Amino acid sequence: MTELLSAEEISQRSNQLSDWKIEGNKLQCVKIFKNFVEAVSFVNQLVNPAETSQHHPDIEISYNKVIINLTTHDAGGLTEKDFSMAKEISALK
């Protein structure tokens, strides 16, 4: 099992992610797109990184808005896996 990060580690890592915020025991990012097609196209880009790392985000789509939540469910909170995946997602266009 992956180890949970301490509050200090979470704070340090979250400071390096400008478009993410801590929501309880999750990292959350909200992306707004021009329309539904662009939102879905972005979500489709998440498939390969998620499958490669075997770490899958929770995703909500509401027309042009995509909400991404990351947490390590089996660890019960935030781990290095979440911050690594957040960096990969942030690099997508």
XYZ file of C-alpha atoms in Angstrom:
93
model
C 0.000 0.000 0.000
C 1.131 3.542 -0.750
C 1.840 5.736 2.279
C -0.275 8.765 3.081
C 1.507 12.102 2.991
C 1.677 14.245 6.113
C -0.129 17.598 6.255
C 3.226 19.342 5.796
C 4.117 17.223 2.756
C 0.688 17.881 1.240
C 1.107 21.630 1.784
C 4.573 21.647 0.200
C 3.476 19.667 -2.837
C 0.246 21.616 -3.348
C 2.227 24.868 -3.470
C 3.870 23.513 -6.638
C 0.501 23.029 -8.388
C -1.075 26.347 -9.327
C -4.313 24.988 -10.787
C -5.099 22.465 -8.029
C -6.527 22.911 -4.539
C -6.937 20.644 -1.547
C -10.548 19.634 -0.875
C -10.655 17.433 2.217
C -8.566 14.379 1.396
C -8.544 15.088 -2.340
C -6.714 17.220 -4.867
C -9.164 19.033 -7.117
C -8.824 20.875 -10.400
C -11.611 22.597 -12.314
C -11.123 23.217 -16.024
C -13.444 25.295 -18.194
C -13.520 24.749 -21.958
C -15.197 26.464 -24.892
C -17.814 23.723 -25.263
C -18.730 20.110 -24.504
C -16.643 18.680 -27.342
C -13.462 20.330 -26.010
C -14.252 19.167 -22.463
C -14.677 15.551 -23.571
C -11.573 15.766 -25.753
C -9.571 16.828 -22.686
C -11.010 13.986 -20.598
C -10.021 11.516 -23.321
C -6.407 12.691 -22.919
C -6.500 11.456 -19.311
C -6.929 7.824 -20.318
C -3.317 6.969 -21.223
C -1.617 8.601 -18.217
C -4.183 7.057 -15.856
C -3.842 3.596 -17.341
C -0.047 3.780 -17.494
C 0.227 4.742 -13.832
C -2.752 2.605 -12.758
C -4.047 5.658 -10.886
C -7.433 6.866 -12.073
C -8.977 10.263 -11.339
C -12.601 10.808 -10.409
C -14.038 12.963 -13.197
C -17.228 15.004 -13.515
C -18.268 16.639 -16.793
C -20.937 19.316 -16.923
C -21.151 20.664 -20.473
C -17.899 22.685 -20.721
C -16.694 22.199 -17.140
C -14.507 19.290 -16.043
C -13.869 18.622 -12.356
C -10.989 16.272 -11.603
C -10.494 14.793 -8.144
C -7.447 12.772 -7.167
C -7.074 10.676 -4.047
C -5.552 7.298 -3.340
C -8.658 5.378 -2.325
C -6.884 2.298 -0.946
C -4.667 4.508 1.259
C -7.563 6.687 2.385
C -6.146 10.041 1.316
C -3.396 11.856 -0.537
C -0.191 10.126 -1.561
C 2.684 10.850 -3.911
C 0.674 9.122 -6.666
C -1.909 11.906 -6.555
C 0.608 14.713 -6.906
C 2.444 12.898 -9.673
C -0.811 12.417 -11.598
C -1.803 16.056 -10.983
C 1.465 17.199 -12.593
C 0.804 14.998 -15.623
C -2.749 16.308 -15.968
C -1.575 19.919 -15.625
C 0.826 19.399 -18.518
C -2.028 18.430 -20.879
C -3.508 21.060 -23.174
